[in-house]
Amino acid sequence: MSLAFTPSPNIALLRESVTIAVSQRAKALKAEGKTIIDLGAGEPDFDTPAFICEAAKAAIDSGQTRYTPTEGILPLRAAIADRAREGGGCAVDLVAQEVVVSNGSKQSLFNACFCLFGPGDEVLIPTPAWTSYYEMVQLARAVPVVVMGDPDHDLKVTAEMLAAAATPRTRGLMLNSPCNPTGAVYSADELREILLLAQSRGWWVISDEIYRRISYEEPAPSALHVASARDNLVVVDGVAKAYAMTGWRVGWTIAPRALSQAMTAFQSHATFHTASMAQHGALAAVTRAAESDAAIAAMVAQYRTRRDAGLAVFAGTPDLPLVHASGAFYFYFDVSAAFPGHAEPGSAFASRLLEEQGVAVVPGAAFKTPNWVRISYAAPERDVVAGVQHAIALWSDLKR
Ligand SMILES: Cc1ncc(COP(=O)(O)O)c(C=O)c1O
């Protein structure tokens, strides 16, 4: 008997990631022989530093190929706690038992949402935000509440804006600084005000700091070093972006002990631990600080050069609204003036840019801001410059 697939209520609201759909279309065009400048991917184009690869190879050669504890090997968790403690603030008494290592920070975020939120809960999401936040909150059967950022303030939200969106059912808040897709960075004062509000209202804060090391002006502050207490705080981080280790799948949460235990129990049934050799690579990344800091500084210097080169092109169109790109590796700009009255100007723009100019970018609809477009500059400088030039030429042409 053949059985037709009917989705369970668990995934009733699930949508395919728009970012993946764009990269698939770009791949299909490439397969047809077209030259594509890919500025869609949110992935470092650098190789993982060699000393990290060597550490993982050595782990395999020395037989570190068996199951590890669900929450990750103790030396890695201890090293993560040590480095977080260095920043002071409410991290000073952090211990390894408050760290859970997962299959990338994506799983860490999912674990936190799933273990903290449930039916009837509302979770505030400063928007635009990474597409998976909305889905993760919904998979926990909670309600994602869009809190639109202020376009005059780099699309960031303030404590007042969050307070205005809250209801008695508000249970948590997702923060992301530096932000994907905007590249905006919250200052310590901005972060402090939001954390104080969350503390006073009894909301959980999930602070996704995966881009924290990629910041071009001030160092991006961590919620751990700014918050007055961390009993309502989950900090999510990992090795993917700063260390160019996307394929290794190592991320982690830093959270109060009871929540860490619950997330460990959940993960033990869902995925168990992340790969043992990947954990040993991450251990080298986190403990060999001088080498990894130098490698990160070299990559950030290159992102900065590309950013500056792209910004020099944007400078020719001061009337194109562009978020100040101070962290991560994204430009975010508003193309609505090119498509007056269109429901999704960013999607129309991205589609024309790809089909006509061969430049892949991500429409802002992926981040619940359909007027906007994201360009990733985690790509060679010549591609970044050419891609931004094509984007600006198209925008200027359409706006005429
Ligand atoms: C804001 C944000 N958080 C988390 C992730 C997931 O990173 P990881 O590779 O550690 O799962 C991404 C990846 O694009 C991201 O942009």
Coordinates of C-alpha atoms and ligand atoms in Angstrom, one line a residue:
M1 CA 0.0 0.0 0.0
S2 CA 1.5 3.4 -0.9
L3 CA 1.2 6.1 1.6
A4 CA 0.9 9.8 0.7
F5 CA 3.0 12.1 2.8
T6 CA 0.9 14.4 5.0
P7 CA 3.1 16.8 7.1
S8 CA 2.6 16.5 10.8
P9 CA 1.4 19.5 12.8
N10 CA 5.0 19.9 14.0
I11 CA 6.0 21.3 10.6
A12 CA 2.7 22.8 9.5
L13 CA 4.3 26.3 9.2
L14 CA 7.7 25.2 8.0
R15 CA 9.1 27.0 4.9
E16 CA 12.1 26.2 2.8
S17 CA 14.9 28.7 3.5
V18 CA 14.9 31.5 0.9
T19 CA 18.6 31.8 1.1
I20 CA 19.0 28.1 0.0
A21 CA 16.5 28.7 -2.9
V22 CA 18.6 31.6 -4.2
S23 CA 21.8 29.6 -4.1
Q24 CA 20.2 26.7 -5.9
R25 CA 19.1 28.9 -8.7
A26 CA 22.6 30.4 -8.9
K27 CA 24.0 26.8 -9.1
A28 CA 21.5 25.9 -11.8
L29 CA 22.6 28.9 -13.9
K30 CA 26.3 27.9 -13.3
A31 CA 25.5 24.4 -14.5
E32 CA 24.1 25.9 -17.7
G33 CA 27.6 27.4 -18.2
K34 CA 26.7 31.0 -17.1
T35 CA 29.3 33.0 -15.1
I36 CA 27.8 33.8 -11.8
I37 CA 29.2 36.2 -9.2
D38 CA 28.0 34.6 -6.0
L39 CA 27.4 37.2 -3.3
G40 CA 24.6 35.2 -1.8
A41 CA 26.4 32.9 0.6
G42 CA 26.9 33.8 4.2
E43 CA 30.0 31.7 4.4
P44 CA 33.7 32.7 4.7
D45 CA 35.6 32.0 1.5
F46 CA 38.8 31.3 3.4
D47 CA 40.3 27.9 4.3
T48 CA 40.2 26.8 7.9
P49 CA 43.6 27.8 9.5
A50 CA 46.1 24.9 9.0
F51 CA 46.9 24.4 12.7
I52 CA 43.2 23.6 13.4
C53 CA 43.1 21.1 10.6
E54 CA 46.3 19.5 11.9
A55 CA 44.8 19.2 15.4
A56 CA 41.8 17.4 14.0
K57 CA 44.0 15.1 11.9
A58 CA 46.1 14.3 15.0
A59 CA 42.9 13.5 16.9
I60 CA 41.9 11.0 14.3
D61 CA 45.4 9.5 14.2
S62 CA 45.5 9.1 18.0
G63 CA 42.1 7.3 18.0
Q64 CA 39.8 10.1 19.1
T65 CA 37.1 8.7 17.0
R66 CA 34.6 7.3 19.5
Y67 CA 31.5 8.7 21.2
T68 CA 32.1 11.7 23.4
P69 CA 29.8 13.1 26.1
T70 CA 26.6 14.6 24.6
E71 CA 27.5 18.1 25.7
G72 CA 31.1 17.9 24.2
I73 CA 34.5 17.0 25.5
L74 CA 35.4 18.6 28.8
P75 CA 38.6 20.4 27.7
L76 CA 36.7 22.2 24.9
R77 CA 33.9 23.3 27.3
A78 CA 36.4 24.4 29.9
A79 CA 38.3 26.3 27.2
I80 CA 35.1 28.1 26.0
A81 CA 34.3 29.0 29.6
D82 CA 37.9 30.3 30.2
R83 CA 37.8 32.5 27.2
A84 CA 34.3 33.9 28.1
R85 CA 35.5 34.6 31.7
E86 CA 38.3 36.8 30.3
G87 CA 35.8 39.4 29.3
G88 CA 34.7 39.8 32.9
G89 CA 31.2 41.1 33.7
C90 CA 28.7 38.4 34.7
A91 CA 30.9 35.8 33.0
V92 CA 33.5 35.8 35.8
D93 CA 32.1 32.7 37.6
L94 CA 31.3 30.7 34.4
V95 CA 32.1 27.0 34.5
A96 CA 32.3 24.3 31.9
Q97 CA 29.0 22.8 33.1
E98 CA 27.3 25.8 31.7
V99 CA 28.6 25.1 28.2
V100 CA 26.9 22.7 25.8
V101 CA 28.6 22.0 22.4
S102 CA 26.3 21.2 19.5
N103 CA 26.3 20.6 15.7
G104 CA 26.9 24.2 14.8
S105 CA 25.4 27.3 16.5
K106 CA 22.3 26.6 14.5
Q107 CA 21.6 23.5 16.6
S108 CA 22.5 25.5 19.7
L109 CA 19.9 28.1 18.8
F110 CA 17.3 25.4 18.1
N111 CA 18.1 23.6 21.4
A112 CA 17.6 26.9 23.3
C113 CA 14.3 27.8 21.5
F114 CA 12.9 24.3 21.9
C115 CA 13.8 23.9 25.5
L116 CA 12.7 27.4 26.5
F117 CA 9.6 28.2 24.5
G118 CA 6.3 26.4 23.9
P119 CA 2.7 26.8 22.9
G120 CA 1.2 30.2 23.8
D121 CA 4.6 31.8 24.3
E122 CA 5.6 34.9 22.3
V123 CA 9.2 35.5 21.3
L124 CA 10.3 39.0 20.2
I125 CA 12.5 39.0 17.1
P126 CA 14.2 42.3 16.2
T127 CA 13.7 42.3 12.4
P128 CA 15.3 41.9 10.0
A129 CA 16.8 38.8 11.4
W130 CA 18.3 35.6 10.2
T131 CA 15.6 33.5 8.5
S132 CA 15.9 30.5 10.8
Y133 CA 14.9 32.3 14.0
Y134 CA 11.3 32.6 12.9
E135 CA 11.2 28.9 11.9
M136 CA 12.9 27.7 15.1
V137 CA 10.4 29.6 17.3
Q138 CA 7.6 28.2 15.3
L139 CA 9.0 24.6 15.5
A140 CA 8.8 25.1 19.3
R141 CA 5.1 26.0 18.6
A142 CA 5.6 29.4 20.0
V143 CA 4.8 32.6 18.2
P144 CA 7.6 34.7 16.6
V145 CA 6.8 38.4 17.1
V146 CA 8.3 40.7 14.5
V147 CA 9.7 43.9 16.0
M148 CA 10.7 46.0 13.1
G149 CA 14.0 47.8 13.4
D150 CA 14.3 51.6 12.9
P151 CA 15.6 52.3 9.3
D152 CA 17.0 55.6 10.6
H153 CA 19.1 53.7 13.1
D154 CA 20.6 50.9 11.0
L155 CA 17.4 48.8 11.4
K156 CA 18.2 48.2 15.1
V157 CA 15.6 48.1 17.9
T158 CA 15.6 49.9 21.2
A159 CA 14.4 48.7 24.6
E160 CA 11.4 51.0 24.1
M161 CA 10.5 49.3 20.8
L162 CA 10.7 45.9 22.4
A163 CA 8.6 47.0 25.4
A164 CA 5.9 48.3 23.0
A165 CA 5.7 45.0 21.2
A166 CA 5.5 42.9 24.4
T167 CA 2.4 41.3 25.9
P168 CA 1.9 39.3 29.0
R169 CA 2.7 36.2 26.9
T170 CA 6.2 37.4 25.9
R171 CA 8.7 34.9 27.1
G172 CA 11.8 35.7 25.3
L173 CA 13.9 37.7 22.8
M174 CA 16.3 36.8 20.1
L175 CA 19.3 39.1 19.7
N176 CA 22.0 39.0 17.0
S177 CA 24.9 41.4 17.0
P178 CA 26.7 41.8 14.6
C179 CA 23.5 41.2 12.7
N180 CA 22.9 39.0 9.7
P181 CA 21.5 40.4 7.4
T182 CA 22.3 44.0 8.1
G183 CA 25.9 44.1 9.4
A184 CA 24.8 46.5 12.2
V185 CA 26.4 46.2 15.6
Y186 CA 24.8 47.1 18.9
S187 CA 26.9 49.2 21.2
A188 CA 27.4 48.1 24.8
D189 CA 24.9 50.8 26.0
E190 CA 22.2 49.7 23.5
L191 CA 22.7 46.1 24.5
R192 CA 22.7 47.0 28.2
E193 CA 19.3 48.8 28.0
I194 CA 17.7 45.8 26.2
L195 CA 19.2 43.3 28.7
L196 CA 18.0 45.4 31.6
L197 CA 14.5 45.4 30.2
A198 CA 14.5 41.7 29.6
Q199 CA 15.8 41.1 33.2
S200 CA 13.1 43.3 34.6
R201 CA 10.3 41.6 32.6
G202 CA 11.6 38.0 33.3
W203 CA 12.2 37.3 29.6
W204 CA 14.9 34.9 28.3
V205 CA 17.4 36.5 26.0
I206 CA 19.1 34.3 23.4
S207 CA 22.1 36.3 22.2
D208 CA 23.5 34.9 18.9
E209 CA 27.1 36.1 18.8
I210 CA 28.4 34.0 15.9
Y211 CA 29.7 37.1 14.1
R212 CA 31.1 38.9 17.2
R213 CA 34.7 38.6 16.2
I214 CA 34.0 40.1 12.8
S215 CA 33.6 43.8 13.6
Y216 CA 35.4 46.7 11.9
E217 CA 35.0 49.7 14.3
E218 CA 34.6 49.1 18.0
P219 CA 34.9 45.4 19.1
A220 CA 31.3 44.1 19.2
P221 CA 30.3 43.6 22.9
S222 CA 29.1 40.3 24.2
A223 CA 25.9 40.2 26.2
L224 CA 27.9 38.1 28.8
H225 CA 30.1 41.1 29.5
V226 CA 27.4 43.7 29.5
A227 CA 24.5 42.1 31.3
S228 CA 24.2 42.6 35.1
A229 CA 23.2 38.9 35.6
R230 CA 23.0 35.9 33.4
D231 CA 20.2 33.8 35.0
N232 CA 18.0 34.7 31.9
L233 CA 20.7 34.7 29.3
V234 CA 21.8 32.2 26.6
V235 CA 24.8 33.2 24.6
V236 CA 25.2 31.3 21.4
D237 CA 28.5 31.2 19.6
G238 CA 30.7 28.8 17.5
V239 CA 33.6 28.5 15.2
A240 CA 31.9 28.7 11.9
K241 CA 32.3 32.3 10.8
A242 CA 35.3 33.8 12.6
Y243 CA 37.5 30.7 12.2
A244 CA 36.3 29.8 8.7
M245 CA 35.0 26.5 10.0
T246 CA 31.5 26.3 8.6
G247 CA 31.7 22.6 7.6
W248 CA 33.0 21.5 11.0
R249 CA 29.6 22.0 12.7
V250 CA 30.7 23.1 16.1
G251 CA 28.7 25.7 18.0
W252 CA 27.8 26.1 21.7
T253 CA 25.5 27.7 24.2
I254 CA 26.6 29.3 27.5
A255 CA 23.5 29.2 29.7
P256 CA 22.5 28.6 33.3
R257 CA 23.2 25.1 34.6
A258 CA 19.6 23.8 34.7
L259 CA 18.9 24.9 31.2
S260 CA 22.2 23.5 30.0
Q261 CA 21.2 20.2 31.5
A262 CA 17.8 20.3 29.8
M263 CA 19.5 21.1 26.4
T264 CA 22.0 18.3 26.9
A265 CA 19.1 15.8 27.6
F266 CA 17.2 17.1 24.5
Q267 CA 20.3 16.9 22.3
S268 CA 21.1 13.4 23.6
H269 CA 17.9 12.2 21.9
A270 CA 18.1 14.4 18.9
T271 CA 21.7 14.3 17.6
F272 CA 23.9 13.3 20.5
H273 CA 27.3 15.0 20.3
T274 CA 29.0 16.7 17.3
A275 CA 31.9 14.8 15.6
S276 CA 34.7 14.0 18.0
M277 CA 37.5 15.1 15.5
A278 CA 35.6 18.4 14.9
Q279 CA 35.6 19.0 18.6
H280 CA 39.4 18.5 18.7
G281 CA 39.8 21.0 15.9
A282 CA 37.6 23.5 17.8
L283 CA 39.7 22.8 20.9
A284 CA 42.8 23.9 19.0
A285 CA 40.9 27.0 17.7
V286 CA 39.8 28.1 21.2
T287 CA 42.9 27.2 23.2
R288 CA 45.7 28.3 20.8
A289 CA 44.6 31.9 21.2
A290 CA 47.6 33.6 19.7
E291 CA 47.5 31.6 16.5
S292 CA 43.7 31.8 16.1
D293 CA 43.6 35.6 17.0
A294 CA 46.2 36.2 14.3
A295 CA 44.3 34.1 11.8
I296 CA 41.0 35.9 12.6
A297 CA 42.7 39.3 12.4
A298 CA 44.1 38.5 8.9
M299 CA 40.6 37.4 7.7
V300 CA 38.9 40.4 9.2
A301 CA 41.5 42.7 7.6
Q302 CA 40.5 41.2 4.2
Y303 CA 36.8 41.5 4.9
R304 CA 37.4 45.1 5.8
T305 CA 39.3 45.8 2.5
R306 CA 36.4 44.3 0.6
R307 CA 33.8 46.2 2.6
D308 CA 35.7 49.5 2.0
A309 CA 35.9 48.7 -1.7
G310 CA 32.2 48.0 -1.8
L311 CA 31.3 51.1 0.2
A312 CA 33.4 53.2 -2.2
V313 CA 31.0 52.1 -5.0
F314 CA 27.9 52.7 -2.8
A315 CA 29.2 56.2 -2.1
G316 CA 28.2 57.2 -5.6
T317 CA 24.5 56.8 -4.8
P318 CA 23.9 58.6 -1.5
D319 CA 20.1 58.3 -2.0
L320 CA 20.2 54.5 -1.8
P321 CA 19.4 53.6 1.8
L322 CA 22.2 51.4 3.1
V323 CA 22.8 50.2 6.6
H324 CA 26.1 51.2 8.1
A325 CA 28.2 48.0 7.6
S326 CA 30.1 47.7 10.8
G327 CA 30.2 44.0 11.4
A328 CA 29.7 40.5 9.9
F329 CA 30.2 40.6 6.1
Y330 CA 27.0 42.0 4.7
F331 CA 25.7 45.1 2.9
Y332 CA 21.9 45.7 3.3
F333 CA 20.1 48.2 1.2
D334 CA 16.6 49.3 0.4
V335 CA 15.6 49.0 -3.3
S336 CA 11.9 49.9 -2.9
A337 CA 12.3 53.1 -4.8
A338 CA 13.1 51.0 -7.9
F339 CA 9.8 49.1 -7.8
P340 CA 7.1 51.5 -6.6
G341 CA 4.0 49.6 -5.4
H342 CA 5.7 46.2 -5.7
A343 CA 4.9 43.7 -2.8
E344 CA 8.5 42.3 -2.8
P345 CA 10.9 44.9 -4.3
G346 CA 13.9 43.0 -3.0
S347 CA 12.9 39.7 -4.6
A348 CA 12.1 41.4 -8.0
F349 CA 15.5 43.2 -7.8
A350 CA 17.5 40.0 -6.8
S351 CA 15.8 38.0 -9.6
R352 CA 16.7 40.6 -12.2
L353 CA 20.2 41.0 -10.9
L354 CA 20.8 37.2 -11.1
E355 CA 19.1 36.6 -14.5
E356 CA 20.4 39.7 -16.3
Q357 CA 23.7 40.4 -14.7
G358 CA 24.7 37.0 -13.2
V359 CA 25.0 38.4 -9.7
A360 CA 23.5 36.3 -6.9
V361 CA 22.3 38.1 -3.8
V362 CA 19.6 37.4 -1.2
P363 CA 16.2 39.2 -1.2
G364 CA 15.2 40.8 2.1
A365 CA 12.0 38.8 2.1
A366 CA 14.2 36.0 3.6
F367 CA 14.6 38.3 6.6
K368 CA 11.0 39.6 6.7
T369 CA 12.0 42.9 5.1
P370 CA 10.8 42.6 1.5
N371 CA 12.1 46.1 0.4
W372 CA 15.7 45.2 1.1
V373 CA 18.5 43.2 -0.4
R374 CA 21.6 41.5 1.2
I375 CA 25.0 41.4 -0.5
S376 CA 27.6 39.2 1.1
Y377 CA 31.2 40.4 0.8
A378 CA 32.6 37.0 1.9
A379 CA 33.9 36.8 -1.6
P380 CA 37.0 38.0 -3.6
E381 CA 37.3 41.8 -3.8
R382 CA 36.9 42.0 -7.5
D383 CA 33.6 40.1 -7.3
V384 CA 32.4 42.3 -4.5
V385 CA 33.2 45.5 -6.5
A386 CA 31.7 44.1 -9.7
G387 CA 28.6 42.8 -7.9
V388 CA 28.0 46.1 -6.2
Q389 CA 28.6 48.0 -9.4
H390 CA 26.0 45.8 -11.2
A391 CA 23.5 46.3 -8.3
I392 CA 23.9 50.0 -8.4
A393 CA 23.6 50.2 -12.2
L394 CA 20.4 48.2 -12.1
W395 CA 18.9 50.3 -9.2
S396 CA 19.8 53.6 -10.9
D397 CA 18.4 52.3 -14.2
L398 CA 15.1 51.1 -12.7
K399 CA 14.7 54.2 -10.6
R400 CA 15.0 56.6 -13.5
Ligands
LIG1 C1 23.0 34.8 12.5 C2 23.4 33.4 12.3 N1 23.4 32.6 13.4 C3 23.8 31.3 13.3 C4 24.2 30.8 12.1 C5 24.6 29.3 12.0 O1 25.9 29.1 12.1 P1 26.5 27.6 12.3 O2 27.3 27.3 11.1 O3 27.4 27.7 13.5 O4 25.4 26.7 12.5 C6 24.3 31.6 10.9 C7 24.7 31.0 9.6 O5 24.5 31.6 8.6 C8 23.9 32.9 11.1 O6 23.9 33.8 10.0

